[in-house]
Amino acid sequence: MASTRATVELIADKRRGRVLAPGEIRRLVDGYLQGQIAEAQMASWLMAVCWRGLTAAELQELTAAMAESGGRLELSGLSGPTVDKHSTGGVGDKVSLVLVPLMASLGCFVPQLSGRALGTTGGTLDKLESIPGFRCELSSSEILRVVREVGCVIAAASPELAPADRRLYALRDSTATVQSIPLIASSIVSKKVAEGVQCLLFDVKVGSGALMPDISGARRLAVTLAELASGFQIRAAAMVTAMDQPLGRAVGNALEVTEALDVLSGGGPPDLRALVLEEARELLLLSGHTADPSEALDSGAARERFNAMVRAQGGAPEAPLPLGVRLATLDAPRSGFLSRLDAGAIGLAAWRLGSGRSAPSEPVDPVAGVMCLAKQGAAVERRQPLLELWGRPGQDPGSALLALKRAVRVGSSPPPPRPVVLEHAAGD
Ligand code: URA
C-alpha cells in the first residue's frame, strides 16, 4: 500500500538522494494533476530529480503514472506490426517524413504522434503543414481511420494522451529542469506508451544541434529510453546519431519537405537516405518483418504511401510547395576542406529567418530556412557559395547571416570521416 507521507517529505527525501517507496511517485503525479500538490512543490521535486536522479523502478513508476494520466490509442485488429520511432530532434531532421510512409509501404502500421518546433530544432508537424491543405490536428478516431486505411499517419498528440507530460513539460521548461535524463526519458516514453505501438526505435542525436551536446549523455539517454520502453513490453532499440552538422542539405519547413520527397523518390542527400534506411532496418528487425527498404524507396512505393497519407489528412501532394527567395549566400573564406558546418549555428540562422518559434502560440514561416551547398569534408574553393539563406522578398537576412558566420570553418586537411550512426543500444 502506498504511504501517506506529506509531499514535503517526498521532496526532502529526493533532495537527499533517497529512494521513494512504491506508490509515492504515482501519488505525486496524480495529486499534481488533481490540483492537490502545488506547482512550487512539483517544481522542487523535479529539481531534486535533476540532481539526484531516479532508480529504474522509480522511473518506471513515474512513466506509468504519466502514460496512464489520459487515454490510449486503440490499435488492435491491424493486420501487421505497429511501429514508430522517436527522434530527440535535430537541425534538418526530416527522417520521419520519409521513414513513416516507408515503413507503411513495407507492411507495418505507423501511428506517429509528433510535435511542433520550439527553439532551433524543427517540428515534423510544422514541416508537413507547409503542404497545402495538410491537417495535423486530428481526433483519435480520425487518426485510427487514417492508420487503418493508409498504414500510417503523422498527427499532433491529442490533449487526452499523457496529459501529465504536457503539464510537467511546461513546468520543467519554466524551471530549468528539462535537462535531466530520467525526466526526458519519462516524458518521451509516456507519450509512446499512450500511443500503444509494439515496436519503437529511439534516435538520440548528439552534437551542437541536439538536446544532448555530448556523447556520454546521449549514450545514457539512449540506453535509458530503450530499457524504459522495454519495461512496458515494447520491443525497443536506440541509436545515437550525429548532429554536429545538419542532416541532409535543407533546413526549414518547405525546404525539408522538398528534400524528403527527393529521398522518397529514390534520390536525396546520401547521409539522409543512409539514416532512413538504417532506421528502417532496425524497425524491421524489431518487428520480425522482412523486406527491402531501399527497394521501396527506389520503386516509388514509399512515395505513393506518402501521397496517400497526405491526401487522407486533407493535403494536396501534387500542389506546389510554398517557395521563398534566396536572400543571401555565405561563401568559403578560403580554399581547403570544410571542417565545420555547425548544426547549432545553422539552426539558429533558420530560426532567425522565421522557420521556428520561441513561444508555442507563434506561427512559423514555411519558406524560411537555410540550404547547405556543401557538407563537412568537402573540398571547397575560396568564394564558393557554401550556405544559402531563404525567406520572403525584401526580408533582412542580417541577424541570420551573423549566426551563420560562426557555422563554417575551412581547414587545410580533410576532417576525419564521421558516420551518421555512432552507436546502437538495445532494450532488455
Ligand atoms: N522531448 C520530449 O518529448 N520531452 C522532453 O523532456 C525532451 C524532449
Short mmCIF file of C-alpha atoms in Angstrom, two decimals, residues 71-373:
data_model
loop_
_atom_site.label_atom_id
_atom_site.label_comp_id
_atom_site.label_asym_id
_atom_site.label_seq_id
_atom_site.Cartn_x
_atom_site.Cartn_y
_atom_site.Cartn_z
CA GLY A 71 -6.35 7.73 -22.83
CA ARG A 72 -4.57 5.35 -25.16
CA LEU A 73 -4.83 4.76 -28.91
CA GLU A 74 -6.70 1.51 -29.57
CA LEU A 75 -4.56 -0.12 -32.26
CA SER A 76 -5.80 -3.70 -32.02
CA GLY A 77 -7.05 -5.59 -35.07
CA LEU A 78 -4.46 -4.28 -37.55
CA SER A 79 -3.01 -6.84 -39.95
CA GLY A 80 0.67 -6.03 -39.33
CA PRO A 81 3.07 -4.89 -36.60
CA THR A 82 2.68 -1.39 -35.17
CA VAL A 83 5.97 0.52 -35.15
CA ASP A 84 7.22 4.05 -34.53
CA LYS A 85 10.38 5.98 -33.95
CA HIS A 86 11.16 9.00 -31.81
CA SER A 87 13.98 11.41 -32.50
CA THR A 88 15.21 13.74 -29.80
CA GLY A 89 15.32 16.39 -32.53
CA GLY A 90 17.96 17.97 -34.65
CA VAL A 91 18.62 20.53 -37.35
CA GLY A 92 17.38 19.32 -40.75
CA ASP A 93 15.99 16.11 -39.22
CA LYS A 94 13.24 15.19 -41.66
CA VAL A 95 13.64 11.40 -41.24
CA SER A 96 10.03 10.88 -40.07
CA LEU A 97 8.66 12.34 -43.31
CA VAL A 98 10.37 9.50 -45.18
CA LEU A 99 10.52 6.69 -42.62
CA VAL A 100 6.83 6.70 -41.65
CA PRO A 101 5.42 6.11 -45.18
CA LEU A 102 8.37 3.84 -45.99
CA MET A 103 7.53 1.50 -43.08
CA ALA A 104 3.85 1.55 -44.09
CA SER A 105 4.83 0.57 -47.64
CA LEU A 106 6.68 -2.42 -46.11
CA GLY A 107 3.58 -3.75 -44.34
CA CYS A 108 3.91 -2.09 -40.92
CA PHE A 109 1.42 0.32 -39.31
CA VAL A 110 2.81 3.63 -38.07
CA PRO A 111 0.66 5.93 -35.92
CA GLN A 112 3.17 8.72 -35.33
CA LEU A 113 2.08 11.37 -32.86
CA SER A 114 4.52 14.18 -33.20
CA GLY A 115 5.33 17.70 -32.06
CA ARG A 116 5.91 21.22 -33.27
CA ALA A 117 9.10 23.22 -33.35
CA LEU A 118 10.17 25.03 -30.21
CA GLY A 119 13.58 26.68 -30.30
CA THR A 120 16.02 25.99 -33.12
CA THR A 121 15.17 22.35 -33.95
CA GLY A 122 12.28 21.92 -36.37
CA GLY A 123 9.00 20.13 -35.75
CA THR A 124 7.66 17.41 -38.04
CA LEU A 125 4.14 18.87 -37.89
CA ASP A 126 5.29 22.34 -38.97
CA LYS A 127 7.13 20.79 -41.91
CA LEU A 128 4.06 18.83 -43.05
CA GLU A 129 1.82 21.86 -42.67
CA SER A 130 3.75 23.56 -45.48
CA ILE A 131 1.89 21.14 -47.80
CA PRO A 132 -1.28 22.96 -48.95
CA GLY A 133 -4.32 21.70 -47.01
CA PHE A 134 -2.45 19.23 -44.76
CA ARG A 135 -4.12 18.80 -41.35
CA CYS A 136 -2.18 17.58 -38.31
CA GLU A 137 -4.88 18.20 -35.70
CA LEU A 138 -6.94 15.00 -35.98
CA SER A 139 -9.32 13.42 -33.49
CA SER A 140 -8.39 9.97 -32.12
CA SER A 141 -10.98 8.36 -34.41
CA GLU A 142 -9.55 10.17 -37.46
CA ILE A 143 -6.04 9.03 -36.50
CA LEU A 144 -7.23 5.42 -36.30
CA ARG A 145 -9.12 5.69 -39.59
CA VAL A 146 -6.06 7.02 -41.45
CA VAL A 147 -3.80 4.32 -39.93
CA ARG A 148 -6.23 1.60 -40.97
CA GLU A 149 -6.77 2.97 -44.49
CA VAL A 150 -3.24 4.11 -45.38
CA GLY A 151 -0.99 2.28 -42.90
CA CYS A 152 0.43 5.48 -41.44
CA VAL A 153 -0.44 8.86 -40.02
CA ILE A 154 1.57 11.78 -38.66
CA ALA A 155 -0.59 13.87 -36.36
CA ALA A 156 -0.47 16.04 -33.25
CA ALA A 157 -0.86 14.17 -29.98
CA SER A 158 -4.35 14.91 -28.68
CA PRO A 159 -4.56 16.61 -25.26
CA GLU A 160 -6.05 13.40 -23.83
CA LEU A 161 -2.84 11.40 -24.45
CA ALA A 162 -0.45 11.60 -21.47
CA PRO A 163 -1.79 14.98 -20.23
CA ALA A 164 0.60 14.75 -17.26
CA ASP A 165 3.50 15.20 -19.67
CA ARG A 166 2.04 18.46 -21.03
CA ARG A 167 1.71 19.90 -17.52
CA LEU A 168 5.09 18.63 -16.34
CA TYR A 169 6.91 19.67 -19.52
CA ALA A 170 5.59 23.25 -19.25
CA LEU A 171 6.69 23.33 -15.60
CA ARG A 172 10.13 21.94 -16.48
CA ASP A 173 10.50 24.46 -19.28
CA SER A 174 9.95 27.34 -16.86
CA THR A 175 12.09 25.94 -14.02
CA ALA A 176 15.26 24.87 -15.89
CA THR A 177 14.51 21.19 -15.26
CA VAL A 178 14.30 19.96 -18.87
CA GLN A 179 17.90 18.71 -18.89
CA SER A 180 17.54 15.56 -16.81
CA ILE A 181 17.87 12.11 -18.37
CA PRO A 182 15.10 10.45 -16.29
CA LEU A 183 12.75 13.39 -16.85
CA ILE A 184 13.41 13.44 -20.60
CA ALA A 185 13.01 9.64 -20.79
CA SER A 186 9.73 9.57 -18.82
CA SER A 187 8.35 12.41 -20.97
CA ILE A 188 9.17 10.67 -24.26
CA VAL A 189 8.26 7.11 -23.26
CA SER A 190 4.96 8.05 -21.53
CA LYS A 191 3.68 9.50 -24.82
CA LYS A 192 4.80 6.46 -26.79
CA VAL A 193 3.19 4.06 -24.29
CA ALA A 194 -0.06 6.02 -24.74
CA GLU A 195 0.39 5.73 -28.50
CA GLY A 196 0.21 1.96 -28.00
CA VAL A 197 2.82 0.71 -30.52
CA GLN A 198 4.54 -2.70 -30.31
CA CYS A 199 7.99 -1.67 -31.62
CA LEU A 200 9.86 1.54 -31.03
CA LEU A 201 13.16 2.97 -32.19
CA PHE A 202 14.76 5.96 -30.47
CA ASP A 203 17.12 8.21 -32.40
CA VAL A 204 19.15 10.15 -29.83
CA LYS A 205 21.01 12.95 -31.55
CA VAL A 206 24.33 14.21 -30.24
CA GLY A 207 26.15 17.41 -31.15
CA SER A 208 25.77 21.17 -31.28
CA GLY A 209 22.33 20.97 -32.90
CA ALA A 210 20.93 18.45 -30.40
CA LEU A 211 19.33 18.27 -26.96
CA MET A 212 22.37 16.21 -25.88
CA PRO A 213 25.63 18.00 -26.74
CA ASP A 214 27.98 15.21 -25.53
CA ILE A 215 28.26 11.52 -26.34
CA SER A 216 28.22 10.24 -22.74
CA GLY A 217 24.86 11.94 -22.02
CA ALA A 218 23.45 10.79 -25.38
CA ARG A 219 24.56 7.21 -24.70
CA ARG A 220 22.96 7.23 -21.24
CA LEU A 221 19.72 8.65 -22.65
CA ALA A 222 19.68 6.04 -25.45
CA VAL A 223 20.10 3.13 -23.01
CA THR A 224 17.57 4.62 -20.56
CA LEU A 225 14.95 5.08 -23.30
CA ALA A 226 15.36 1.57 -24.71
CA GLU A 227 15.28 -0.09 -21.26
CA LEU A 228 12.37 2.00 -20.04
CA ALA A 229 10.24 1.23 -23.12
CA SER A 230 11.10 -2.47 -22.80
CA GLY A 231 9.67 -2.38 -19.28
CA PHE A 232 6.32 -1.56 -20.92
CA GLN A 233 6.52 -4.67 -23.16
CA ILE A 234 7.52 -2.59 -26.17
CA ARG A 235 10.26 -4.11 -28.37
CA ALA A 236 12.67 -1.20 -28.31
CA ALA A 237 16.11 -0.17 -29.53
CA ALA A 238 18.01 3.09 -29.63
CA MET A 239 20.70 4.64 -31.79
CA VAL A 240 22.98 7.59 -31.12
CA THR A 241 23.36 9.63 -34.30
CA ALA A 242 25.48 12.62 -35.26
CA MET A 243 24.04 16.13 -35.11
CA ASP A 244 27.22 18.18 -35.35
CA GLN A 245 26.17 19.23 -38.87
CA PRO A 246 22.60 19.37 -40.28
CA LEU A 247 21.11 16.16 -41.61
CA GLY A 248 20.85 16.40 -45.41
CA ARG A 249 21.14 19.82 -47.01
CA ALA A 250 17.83 21.54 -46.27
CA VAL A 251 16.89 23.28 -43.00
CA GLY A 252 13.44 24.88 -42.86
CA ASN A 253 9.89 23.63 -43.28
CA ALA A 254 9.02 23.56 -47.01
CA LEU A 255 12.70 23.15 -47.97
CA GLU A 256 12.83 19.98 -45.83
CA VAL A 257 9.63 18.56 -47.32
CA THR A 258 11.13 19.01 -50.81
CA GLU A 259 14.26 17.13 -49.71
CA ALA A 260 12.21 14.37 -48.05
CA LEU A 261 10.29 13.95 -51.34
CA ASP A 262 13.62 13.52 -53.14
CA VAL A 263 14.54 10.65 -50.79
CA LEU A 264 11.06 9.15 -51.16
CA SER A 265 11.67 9.13 -54.92
CA GLY A 266 14.98 7.24 -54.64
CA GLY A 267 17.31 10.29 -54.59
CA GLY A 268 18.23 12.88 -51.96
CA PRO A 269 21.37 13.50 -49.93
CA PRO A 270 23.34 10.32 -49.09
CA ASP A 271 23.50 10.93 -45.30
CA LEU A 272 19.72 11.34 -45.06
CA ARG A 273 18.98 8.29 -47.20
CA ALA A 274 21.52 6.21 -45.23
CA LEU A 275 19.97 7.16 -41.88
CA VAL A 276 16.42 6.46 -43.10
CA LEU A 277 17.50 3.01 -44.34
CA GLU A 278 19.35 2.20 -41.11
CA GLU A 279 16.30 3.16 -39.04
CA ALA A 280 14.01 1.15 -41.34
CA ARG A 281 16.24 -1.94 -40.95
CA GLU A 282 16.24 -1.56 -37.14
CA LEU A 283 12.44 -1.33 -37.09
CA LEU A 284 12.13 -4.34 -39.39
CA LEU A 285 14.40 -6.32 -37.05
CA LEU A 286 12.33 -5.32 -34.03
CA SER A 287 9.07 -6.24 -35.74
CA GLY A 288 10.33 -9.51 -37.19
CA HIS A 289 9.25 -8.38 -40.65
CA THR A 290 11.48 -8.96 -43.67
CA ALA A 291 11.51 -6.54 -46.60
CA ASP A 292 13.94 -4.42 -48.61
CA PRO A 293 13.56 -0.77 -47.62
CA SER A 294 15.88 0.57 -50.34
CA GLU A 295 13.75 -1.11 -53.00
CA ALA A 296 10.63 0.61 -51.60
CA LEU A 297 12.36 4.00 -51.95
CA ASP A 298 13.66 3.33 -55.46
CA SER A 299 10.40 1.83 -56.80
CA GLY A 300 8.27 4.78 -55.68
CA ALA A 301 6.21 2.58 -53.29
CA ALA A 302 7.15 4.74 -50.27
CA ARG A 303 6.38 7.94 -52.21
CA GLU A 304 2.95 6.58 -53.14
CA ARG A 305 2.27 5.85 -49.47
CA PHE A 306 3.34 9.39 -48.54
CA ASN A 307 0.92 10.82 -51.13
CA ALA A 308 -1.89 8.62 -49.78
CA MET A 309 -1.20 9.81 -46.20
CA VAL A 310 -1.17 13.45 -47.29
CA ARG A 311 -4.49 13.03 -49.14
CA ALA A 312 -6.06 11.24 -46.16
CA GLN A 313 -5.04 14.20 -43.98
CA GLY A 314 -6.61 16.79 -46.30
CA GLY A 315 -3.45 17.77 -48.20
CA ALA A 316 -2.70 18.03 -51.91
CA PRO A 317 0.53 16.09 -52.57
CA GLU A 318 0.81 17.34 -56.17
CA ALA A 319 0.31 21.04 -55.28
CA PRO A 320 3.47 23.19 -55.42
CA LEU A 321 5.07 23.85 -52.04
CA PRO A 322 5.49 27.45 -50.91
CA LEU A 323 8.82 28.78 -52.12
CA GLY A 324 10.64 31.87 -50.87
CA VAL A 325 13.53 33.75 -52.41
CA ARG A 326 17.27 33.44 -51.90
CA LEU A 327 18.16 36.32 -49.58
CA ALA A 328 21.93 35.86 -49.31
CA THR A 329 24.75 33.35 -49.59
CA LEU A 330 27.74 32.70 -47.38
CA ASP A 331 30.91 31.90 -49.31
CA ALA A 332 34.03 29.91 -48.36
CA PRO A 333 36.56 32.32 -46.82
CA ARG A 334 39.47 30.31 -48.32
CA SER A 335 40.21 27.17 -50.33
CA GLY A 336 40.56 23.91 -48.39
CA PHE A 337 38.26 21.39 -46.74
CA LEU A 338 35.02 22.17 -44.95
CA SER A 339 35.93 21.03 -41.43
CA ARG A 340 32.93 22.53 -39.63
CA LEU A 341 29.30 23.10 -40.60
CA ASP A 342 27.84 23.79 -37.18
CA ALA A 343 24.29 22.49 -36.82
CA GLY A 344 23.52 24.72 -33.81
CA ALA A 345 24.51 27.91 -35.64
CA ILE A 346 22.63 26.90 -38.80
CA GLY A 347 19.53 26.04 -36.76
CA LEU A 348 19.76 29.46 -35.12
CA ALA A 349 20.06 31.19 -38.51
CA ALA A 350 16.99 29.34 -39.86
CA TRP A 351 15.09 30.20 -36.67
CA ARG A 352 16.01 33.88 -37.03
CA LEU A 353 14.64 33.80 -40.58
CA GLY A 354 11.32 32.54 -39.18
CA SER A 355 11.41 28.76 -39.59
CA GLY A 356 10.91 28.13 -35.85
CA ARG A 357 9.18 29.74 -32.90
CA SER A 358 10.10 30.93 -29.41
CA ALA A 359 6.62 30.50 -27.86
CA PRO A 360 4.12 27.68 -28.56
CA SER A 361 1.49 30.12 -29.94
CA GLU A 362 3.76 31.73 -32.58
CA PRO A 363 3.34 30.88 -36.28
CA VAL A 364 6.26 29.58 -38.37
CA ASP A 365 7.17 30.69 -41.89
CA PRO A 366 7.10 27.71 -44.30
CA VAL A 367 9.53 29.31 -46.77
CA ALA A 368 12.26 30.39 -44.32
CA GLY A 369 15.43 28.34 -43.99
CA VAL A 370 18.98 27.55 -44.96
CA MET A 371 20.34 25.33 -47.73
CA CYS A 372 23.77 23.72 -47.20
CA LEU A 373 25.50 23.57 -50.59
#
